[in-house]
Tab-separated table of C-alpha atoms in Angstrom:
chain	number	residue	atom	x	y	z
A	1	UNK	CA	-12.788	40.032	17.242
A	2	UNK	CA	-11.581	39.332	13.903
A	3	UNK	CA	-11.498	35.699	12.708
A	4	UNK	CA	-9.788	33.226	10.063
A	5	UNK	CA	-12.050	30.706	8.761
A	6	UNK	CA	-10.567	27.576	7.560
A	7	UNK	CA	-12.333	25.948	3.957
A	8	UNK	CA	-12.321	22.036	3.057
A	9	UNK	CA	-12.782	22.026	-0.636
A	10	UNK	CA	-13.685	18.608	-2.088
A	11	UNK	CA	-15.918	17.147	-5.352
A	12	UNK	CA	-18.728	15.961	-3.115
A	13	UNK	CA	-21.090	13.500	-3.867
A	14	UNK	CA	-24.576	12.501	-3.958
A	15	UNK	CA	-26.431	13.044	-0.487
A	16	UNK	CA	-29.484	11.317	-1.797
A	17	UNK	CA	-30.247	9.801	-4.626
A	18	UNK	CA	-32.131	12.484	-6.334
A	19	UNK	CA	-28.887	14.776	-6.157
A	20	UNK	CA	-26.680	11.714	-8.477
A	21	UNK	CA	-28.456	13.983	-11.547
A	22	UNK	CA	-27.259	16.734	-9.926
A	23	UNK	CA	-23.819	15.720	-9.743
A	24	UNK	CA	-22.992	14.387	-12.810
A	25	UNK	CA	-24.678	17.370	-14.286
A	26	UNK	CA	-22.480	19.663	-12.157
A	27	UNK	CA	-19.240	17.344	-12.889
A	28	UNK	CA	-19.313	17.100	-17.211
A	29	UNK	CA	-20.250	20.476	-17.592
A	30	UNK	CA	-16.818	21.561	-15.473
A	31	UNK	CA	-14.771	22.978	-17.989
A	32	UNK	CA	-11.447	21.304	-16.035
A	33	UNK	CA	-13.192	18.039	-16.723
A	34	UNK	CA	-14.243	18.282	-19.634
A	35	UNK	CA	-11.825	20.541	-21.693
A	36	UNK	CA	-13.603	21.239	-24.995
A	37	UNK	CA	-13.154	24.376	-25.846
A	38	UNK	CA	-16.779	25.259	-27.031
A	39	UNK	CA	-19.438	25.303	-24.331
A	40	UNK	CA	-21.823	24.342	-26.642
A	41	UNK	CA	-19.970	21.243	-27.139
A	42	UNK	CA	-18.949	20.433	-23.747
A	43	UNK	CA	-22.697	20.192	-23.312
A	44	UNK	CA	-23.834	18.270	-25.602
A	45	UNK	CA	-21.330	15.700	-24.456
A	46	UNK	CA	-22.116	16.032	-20.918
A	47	UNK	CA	-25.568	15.568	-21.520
A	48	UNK	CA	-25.058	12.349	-23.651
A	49	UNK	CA	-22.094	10.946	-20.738
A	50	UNK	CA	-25.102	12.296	-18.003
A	51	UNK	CA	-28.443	10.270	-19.752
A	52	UNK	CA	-25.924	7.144	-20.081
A	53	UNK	CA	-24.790	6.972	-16.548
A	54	UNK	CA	-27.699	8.422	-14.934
A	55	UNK	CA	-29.672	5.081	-13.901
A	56	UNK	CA	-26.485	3.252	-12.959
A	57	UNK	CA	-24.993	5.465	-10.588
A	58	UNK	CA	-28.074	5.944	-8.516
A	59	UNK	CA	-27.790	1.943	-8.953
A	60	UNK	CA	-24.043	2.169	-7.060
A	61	UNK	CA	-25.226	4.407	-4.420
A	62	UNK	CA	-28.459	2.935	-3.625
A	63	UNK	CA	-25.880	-0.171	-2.771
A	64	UNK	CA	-24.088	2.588	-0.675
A	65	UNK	CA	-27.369	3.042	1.506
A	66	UNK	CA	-28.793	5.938	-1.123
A	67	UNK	CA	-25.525	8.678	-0.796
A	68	UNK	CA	-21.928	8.937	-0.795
A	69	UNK	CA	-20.054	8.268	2.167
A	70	UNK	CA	-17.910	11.704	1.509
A	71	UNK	CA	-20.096	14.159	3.130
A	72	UNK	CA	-20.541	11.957	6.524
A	73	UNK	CA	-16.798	11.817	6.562
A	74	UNK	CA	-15.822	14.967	5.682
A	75	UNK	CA	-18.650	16.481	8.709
A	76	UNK	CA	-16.435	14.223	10.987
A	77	UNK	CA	-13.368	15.732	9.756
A	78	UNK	CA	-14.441	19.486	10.698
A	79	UNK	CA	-15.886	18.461	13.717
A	80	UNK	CA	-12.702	17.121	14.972
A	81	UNK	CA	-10.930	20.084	13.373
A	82	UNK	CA	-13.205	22.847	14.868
A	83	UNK	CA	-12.704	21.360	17.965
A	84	UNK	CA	-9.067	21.248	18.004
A	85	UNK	CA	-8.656	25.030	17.240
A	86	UNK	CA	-11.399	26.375	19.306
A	87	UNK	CA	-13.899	29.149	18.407
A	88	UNK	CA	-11.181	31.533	17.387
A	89	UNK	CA	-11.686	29.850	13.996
A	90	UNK	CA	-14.589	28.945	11.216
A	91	UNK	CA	-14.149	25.668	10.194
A	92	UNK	CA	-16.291	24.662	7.065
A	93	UNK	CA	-16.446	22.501	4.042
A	94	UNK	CA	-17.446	23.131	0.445
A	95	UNK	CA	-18.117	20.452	-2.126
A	96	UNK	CA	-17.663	21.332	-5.793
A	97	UNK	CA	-20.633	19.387	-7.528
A	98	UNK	CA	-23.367	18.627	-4.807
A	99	UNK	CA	-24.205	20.350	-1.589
A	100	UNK	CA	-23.072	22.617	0.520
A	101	UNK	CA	-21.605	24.512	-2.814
A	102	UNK	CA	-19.062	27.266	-2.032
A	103	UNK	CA	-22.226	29.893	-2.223
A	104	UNK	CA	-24.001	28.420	0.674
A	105	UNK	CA	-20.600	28.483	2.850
A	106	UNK	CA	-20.084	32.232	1.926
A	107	UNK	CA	-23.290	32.928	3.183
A	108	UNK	CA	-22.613	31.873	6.509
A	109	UNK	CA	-19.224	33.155	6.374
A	110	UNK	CA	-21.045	36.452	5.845
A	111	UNK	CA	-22.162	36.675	9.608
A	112	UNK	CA	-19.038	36.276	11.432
A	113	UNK	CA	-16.430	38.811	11.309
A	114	UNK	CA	-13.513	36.926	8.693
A	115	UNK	CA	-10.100	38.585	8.307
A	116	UNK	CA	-8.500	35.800	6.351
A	117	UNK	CA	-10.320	32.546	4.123
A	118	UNK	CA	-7.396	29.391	4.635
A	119	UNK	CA	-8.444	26.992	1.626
A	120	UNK	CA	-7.441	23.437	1.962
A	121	UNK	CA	-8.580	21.531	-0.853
A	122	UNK	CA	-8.623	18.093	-0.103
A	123	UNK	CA	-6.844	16.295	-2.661
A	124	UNK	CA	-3.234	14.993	-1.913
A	125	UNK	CA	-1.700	15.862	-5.809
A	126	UNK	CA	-2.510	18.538	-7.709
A	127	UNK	CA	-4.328	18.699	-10.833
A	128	UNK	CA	-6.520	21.086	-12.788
A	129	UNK	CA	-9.485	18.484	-12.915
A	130	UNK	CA	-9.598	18.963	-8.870
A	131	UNK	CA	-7.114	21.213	-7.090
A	132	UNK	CA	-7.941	24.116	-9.664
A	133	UNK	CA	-11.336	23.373	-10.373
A	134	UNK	CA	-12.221	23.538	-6.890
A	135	UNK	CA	-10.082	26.576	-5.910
A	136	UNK	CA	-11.574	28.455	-8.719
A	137	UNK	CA	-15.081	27.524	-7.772
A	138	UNK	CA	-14.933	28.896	-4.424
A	139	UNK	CA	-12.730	32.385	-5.555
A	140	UNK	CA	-15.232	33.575	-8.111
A	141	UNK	CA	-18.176	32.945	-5.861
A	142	UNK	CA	-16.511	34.588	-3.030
A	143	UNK	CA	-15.229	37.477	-5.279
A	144	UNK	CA	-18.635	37.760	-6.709
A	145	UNK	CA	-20.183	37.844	-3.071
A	146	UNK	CA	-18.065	41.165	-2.462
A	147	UNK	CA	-16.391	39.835	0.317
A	148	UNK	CA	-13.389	41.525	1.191
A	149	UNK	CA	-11.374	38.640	3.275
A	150	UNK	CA	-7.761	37.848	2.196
A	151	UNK	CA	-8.079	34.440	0.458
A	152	UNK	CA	-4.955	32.083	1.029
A	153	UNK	CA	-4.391	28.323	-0.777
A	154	UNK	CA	-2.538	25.611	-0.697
A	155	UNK	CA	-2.453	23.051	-3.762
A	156	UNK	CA	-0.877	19.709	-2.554
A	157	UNK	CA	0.879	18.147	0.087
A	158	UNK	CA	1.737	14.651	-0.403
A	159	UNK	CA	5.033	15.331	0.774
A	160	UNK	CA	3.689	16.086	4.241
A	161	UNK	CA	5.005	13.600	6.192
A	162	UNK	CA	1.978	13.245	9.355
A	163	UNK	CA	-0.011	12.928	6.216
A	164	UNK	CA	2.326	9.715	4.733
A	165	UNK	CA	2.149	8.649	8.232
A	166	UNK	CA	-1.678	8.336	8.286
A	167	UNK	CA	-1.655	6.424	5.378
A	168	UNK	CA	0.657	4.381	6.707
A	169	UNK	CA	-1.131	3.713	9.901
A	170	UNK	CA	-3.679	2.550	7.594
A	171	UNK	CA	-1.925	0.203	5.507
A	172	UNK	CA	-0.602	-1.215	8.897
A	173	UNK	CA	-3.987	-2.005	9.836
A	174	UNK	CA	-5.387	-3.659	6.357
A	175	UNK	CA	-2.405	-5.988	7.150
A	176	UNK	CA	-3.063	-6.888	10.872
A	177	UNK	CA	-1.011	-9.129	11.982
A	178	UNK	CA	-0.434	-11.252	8.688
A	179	UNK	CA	2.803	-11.317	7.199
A	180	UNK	CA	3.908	-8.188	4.634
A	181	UNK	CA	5.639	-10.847	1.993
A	182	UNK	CA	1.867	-12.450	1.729
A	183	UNK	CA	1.002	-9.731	-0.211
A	184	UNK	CA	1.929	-7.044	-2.944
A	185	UNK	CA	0.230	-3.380	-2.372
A	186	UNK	CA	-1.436	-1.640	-5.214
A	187	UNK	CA	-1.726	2.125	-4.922
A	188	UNK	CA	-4.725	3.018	-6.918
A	189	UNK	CA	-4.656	6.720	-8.749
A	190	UNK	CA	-7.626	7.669	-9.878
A	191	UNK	CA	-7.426	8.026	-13.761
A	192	UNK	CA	-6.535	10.726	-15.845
A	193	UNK	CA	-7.357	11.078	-19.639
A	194	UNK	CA	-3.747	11.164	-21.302
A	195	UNK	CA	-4.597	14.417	-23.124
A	196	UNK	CA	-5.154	16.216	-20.153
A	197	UNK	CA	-1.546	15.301	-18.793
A	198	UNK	CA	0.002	15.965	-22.285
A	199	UNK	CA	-1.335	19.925	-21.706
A	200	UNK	CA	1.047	19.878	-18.746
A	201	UNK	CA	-1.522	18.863	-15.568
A	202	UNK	CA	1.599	17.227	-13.145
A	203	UNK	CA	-1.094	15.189	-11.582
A	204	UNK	CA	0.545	11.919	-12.925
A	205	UNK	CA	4.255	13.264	-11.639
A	206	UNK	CA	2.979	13.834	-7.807
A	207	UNK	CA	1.448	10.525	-7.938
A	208	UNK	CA	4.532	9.228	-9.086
A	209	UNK	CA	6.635	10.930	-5.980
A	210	UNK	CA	3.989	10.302	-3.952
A	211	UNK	CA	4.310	6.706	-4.338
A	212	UNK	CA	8.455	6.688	-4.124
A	213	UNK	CA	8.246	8.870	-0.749
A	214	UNK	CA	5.632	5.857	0.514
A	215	UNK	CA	7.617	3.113	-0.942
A	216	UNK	CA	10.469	4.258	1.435
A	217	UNK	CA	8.504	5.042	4.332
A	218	UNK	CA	7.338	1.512	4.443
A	219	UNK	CA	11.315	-0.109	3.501
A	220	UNK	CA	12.092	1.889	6.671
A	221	UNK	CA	9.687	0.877	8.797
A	222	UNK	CA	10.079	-2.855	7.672
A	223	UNK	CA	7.073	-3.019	5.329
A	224	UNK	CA	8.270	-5.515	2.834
A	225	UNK	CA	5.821	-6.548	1.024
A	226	UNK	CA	5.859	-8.717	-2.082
A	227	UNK	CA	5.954	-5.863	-4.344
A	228	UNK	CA	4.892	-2.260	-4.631
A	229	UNK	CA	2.795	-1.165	-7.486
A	230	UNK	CA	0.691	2.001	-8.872
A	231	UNK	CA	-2.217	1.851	-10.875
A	232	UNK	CA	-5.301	3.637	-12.097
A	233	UNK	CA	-9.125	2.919	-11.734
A	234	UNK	CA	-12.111	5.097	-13.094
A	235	UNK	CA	-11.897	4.737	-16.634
A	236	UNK	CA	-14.673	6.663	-18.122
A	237	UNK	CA	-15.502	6.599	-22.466
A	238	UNK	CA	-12.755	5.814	-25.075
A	239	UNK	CA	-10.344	8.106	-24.985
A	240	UNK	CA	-6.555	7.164	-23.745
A	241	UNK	CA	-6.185	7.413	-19.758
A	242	UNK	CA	-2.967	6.980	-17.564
A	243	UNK	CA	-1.796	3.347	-17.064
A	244	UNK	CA	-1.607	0.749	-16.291
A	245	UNK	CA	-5.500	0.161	-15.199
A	246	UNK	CA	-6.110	-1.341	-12.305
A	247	UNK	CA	-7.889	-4.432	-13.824
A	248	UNK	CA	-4.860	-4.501	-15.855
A	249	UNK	CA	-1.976	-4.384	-13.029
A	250	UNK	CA	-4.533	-7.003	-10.947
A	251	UNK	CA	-4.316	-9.626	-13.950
A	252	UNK	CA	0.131	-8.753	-13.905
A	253	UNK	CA	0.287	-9.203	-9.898
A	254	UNK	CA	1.070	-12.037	-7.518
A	255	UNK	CA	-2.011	-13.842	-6.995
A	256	UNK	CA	-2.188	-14.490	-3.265
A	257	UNK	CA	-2.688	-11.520	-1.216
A	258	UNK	CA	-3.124	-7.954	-2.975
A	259	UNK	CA	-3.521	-4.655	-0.669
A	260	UNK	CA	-5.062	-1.739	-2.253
A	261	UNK	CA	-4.378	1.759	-1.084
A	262	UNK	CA	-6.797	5.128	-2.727
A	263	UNK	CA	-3.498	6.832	-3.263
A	264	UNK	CA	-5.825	9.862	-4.584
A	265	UNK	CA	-8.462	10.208	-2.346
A	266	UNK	CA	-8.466	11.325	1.416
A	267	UNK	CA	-11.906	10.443	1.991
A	268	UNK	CA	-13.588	7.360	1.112
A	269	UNK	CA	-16.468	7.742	-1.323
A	270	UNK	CA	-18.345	5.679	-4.119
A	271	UNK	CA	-14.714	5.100	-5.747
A	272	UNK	CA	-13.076	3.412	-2.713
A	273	UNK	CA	-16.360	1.681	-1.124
A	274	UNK	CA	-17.836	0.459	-4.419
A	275	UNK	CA	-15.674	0.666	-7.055
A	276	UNK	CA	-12.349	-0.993	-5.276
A	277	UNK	CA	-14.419	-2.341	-2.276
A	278	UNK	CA	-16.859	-4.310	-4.544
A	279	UNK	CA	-15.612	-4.282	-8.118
A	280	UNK	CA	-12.498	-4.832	-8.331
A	281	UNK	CA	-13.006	-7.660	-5.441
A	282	UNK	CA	-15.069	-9.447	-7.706
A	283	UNK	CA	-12.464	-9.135	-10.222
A	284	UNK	CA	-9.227	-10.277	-8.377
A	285	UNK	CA	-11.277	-12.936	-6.893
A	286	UNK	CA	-12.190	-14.415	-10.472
A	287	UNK	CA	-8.260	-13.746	-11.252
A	288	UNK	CA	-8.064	-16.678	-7.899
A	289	UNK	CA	-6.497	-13.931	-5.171
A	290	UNK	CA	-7.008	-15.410	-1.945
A	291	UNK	CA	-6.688	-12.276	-0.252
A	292	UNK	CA	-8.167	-8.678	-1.494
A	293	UNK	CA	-8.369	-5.999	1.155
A	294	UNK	CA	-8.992	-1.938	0.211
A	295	UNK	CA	-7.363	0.601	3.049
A	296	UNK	CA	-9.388	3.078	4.417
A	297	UNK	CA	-8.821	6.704	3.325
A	298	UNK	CA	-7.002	9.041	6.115
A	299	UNK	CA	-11.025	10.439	6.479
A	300	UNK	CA	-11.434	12.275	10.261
A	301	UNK	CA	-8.290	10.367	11.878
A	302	UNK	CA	-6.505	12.453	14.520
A	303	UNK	CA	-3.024	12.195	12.258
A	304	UNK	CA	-5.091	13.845	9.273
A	305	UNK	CA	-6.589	16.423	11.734
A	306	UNK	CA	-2.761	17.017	12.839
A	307	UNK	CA	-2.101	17.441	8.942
A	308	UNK	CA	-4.812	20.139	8.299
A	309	UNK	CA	-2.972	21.753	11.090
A	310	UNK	CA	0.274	21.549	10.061
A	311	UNK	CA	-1.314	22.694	6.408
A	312	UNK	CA	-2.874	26.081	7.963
A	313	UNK	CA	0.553	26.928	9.894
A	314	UNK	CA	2.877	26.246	7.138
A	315	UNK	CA	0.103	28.712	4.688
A	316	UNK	CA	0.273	31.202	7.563
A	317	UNK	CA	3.979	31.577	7.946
């Protein structure tokens, strides 16, 4: 009997910390990261940004208990998602930078019998530095493979409302049973180089409506918080990124209570557990905020599961 295999796509990161090489290798020398048009170039530079950060990442992940939560997570995820639709499906997960790459997953799609590939990458907004980086990975190896199975994509769904409602669930529970007007929420993008939105990547616009469609979620739901802001985190070198940072936005911002969602991310990783959930604590509590708290990503939740779901349907119809 013929079968449809559903594929999470993600960036991945480090399992160990002999693969954070790996991944920042894999990462800078992604031409939708960086966008120099001369390969030879685009190495050099990643080579230089890899030797810098090398030593200090494996420093951030060794505080992380030696790998990145992502992979844990995202094994969770299919789990639940496998079980859900039974063993008329293949439900799998490829990570774009560090194992299990797209080639290993096309292996083992190799010994079932696949009629049609569903691929859900796992990142809310689109943009070329993840959506089409990702999507591309996993085409050309498949095409390259020779398999013949009828590839179908999707390339963002923040509108999807079970989705906004897991986040919202979330944001409920970072709040407990405080008071909303204690605190202003931050939704943290990760950042963008400007340049890269300039060429016409709507990554920055989705955020945008991303964060209006939550904004009124949460007025209708009584939510009221202090204040609603967006921001980005993740600088990396000189060049001009999306603002306002979020170091920036922290020093602008009420400073009593301060709720920080990973508008970006769907599964928490180094960025959310380390960079929000450590270093930007130690900076709001220097700026004298008596309450910081990070939300968990949507990660294997039953309303996420019910998104997937409502993801495959909606690219099957």
């Amino acid at each position: 009997m013929k079968k449809e295999a559903i594929i999470l796509l993600n960036m991945g990161g480090p399992n160990n910390l002999h693969e954070v090489e790996m991944f920042l290798k894999n990462m800078f020398a992604d031409k939708n990261i960086l966008t120099m048009k001369s390969n030879v170039v685009r190495k050099l530079v990643g080579g230089l940004i890899v030797f810098n950060r090398t030593e200090s990442s494996q420093e951030i992940y060794r505080q992380l208990g030696g790998k990145s939560p992502i992979v844990g997570h995202t094994k969770k995820l299919v789990d639940k998602l496998q079980k859900r639709l039974g063993e008329k499906f293949v439900v799998d997960f490829a990570m774009r930078y560090t194992p299990p790459f797209a080639t290993e997953v096309i292996e083992r799609l190799k010994s079932e019998e696949i009629d049609k590939i569903y691929l859900i990458p796992l990142y809310p907004q689109y943009s070329t530095t993840t959506t089409k980086s990702s999507l591309e990975d996993f085409e050309e190896a498949y095409h390259k493979s020779g398999g013949t199975a009828l590839l179908v994509e999707i390339k963002h769904f923040f509108q999807n409302n079970t989705y906004n409602r897991a986040i919202i669930e979330n944001i409920k529970k970072s709040v407990g049973d405080d008071e909303y007007r204690d605190f202003d929420i931050i939704f943290s993008a990760h950042g963008l180089p400007k340049k890269i939105v300039d060429a016409g990547d709507v990554y920055e616009k989705h955020v945008n409506r991303h964060v209006a469609i939550l904004k009124e979620m949460m007025q209708e739901q009584g939510m009221a918080f202090h204040d609603v802001h967006l921001a980005y985190q993740s600088k990396v070198g000189r060049m001009e990124w999306l603002t306002p940072s979020l170091e920036d936005k922290l020093k602008t911002v009420r400073n009593r209570g301060v709720i920080i969602f990973p508008i970006a991310f769907t599964i928490d990783n180094s960025e959310t557990d380390f960079e929000l959930g450590v270093e930007y604590k130690e900076i709001a509590e220097e700026l004298g905020f008596k309450e910081y708290r990070v939300c968990s990503c949507p990660n294997d939740s039953e309303l996420f599961v019910d998104t997937l779901i409502e993801l495959y349907e909606k690219m099957k119809s």
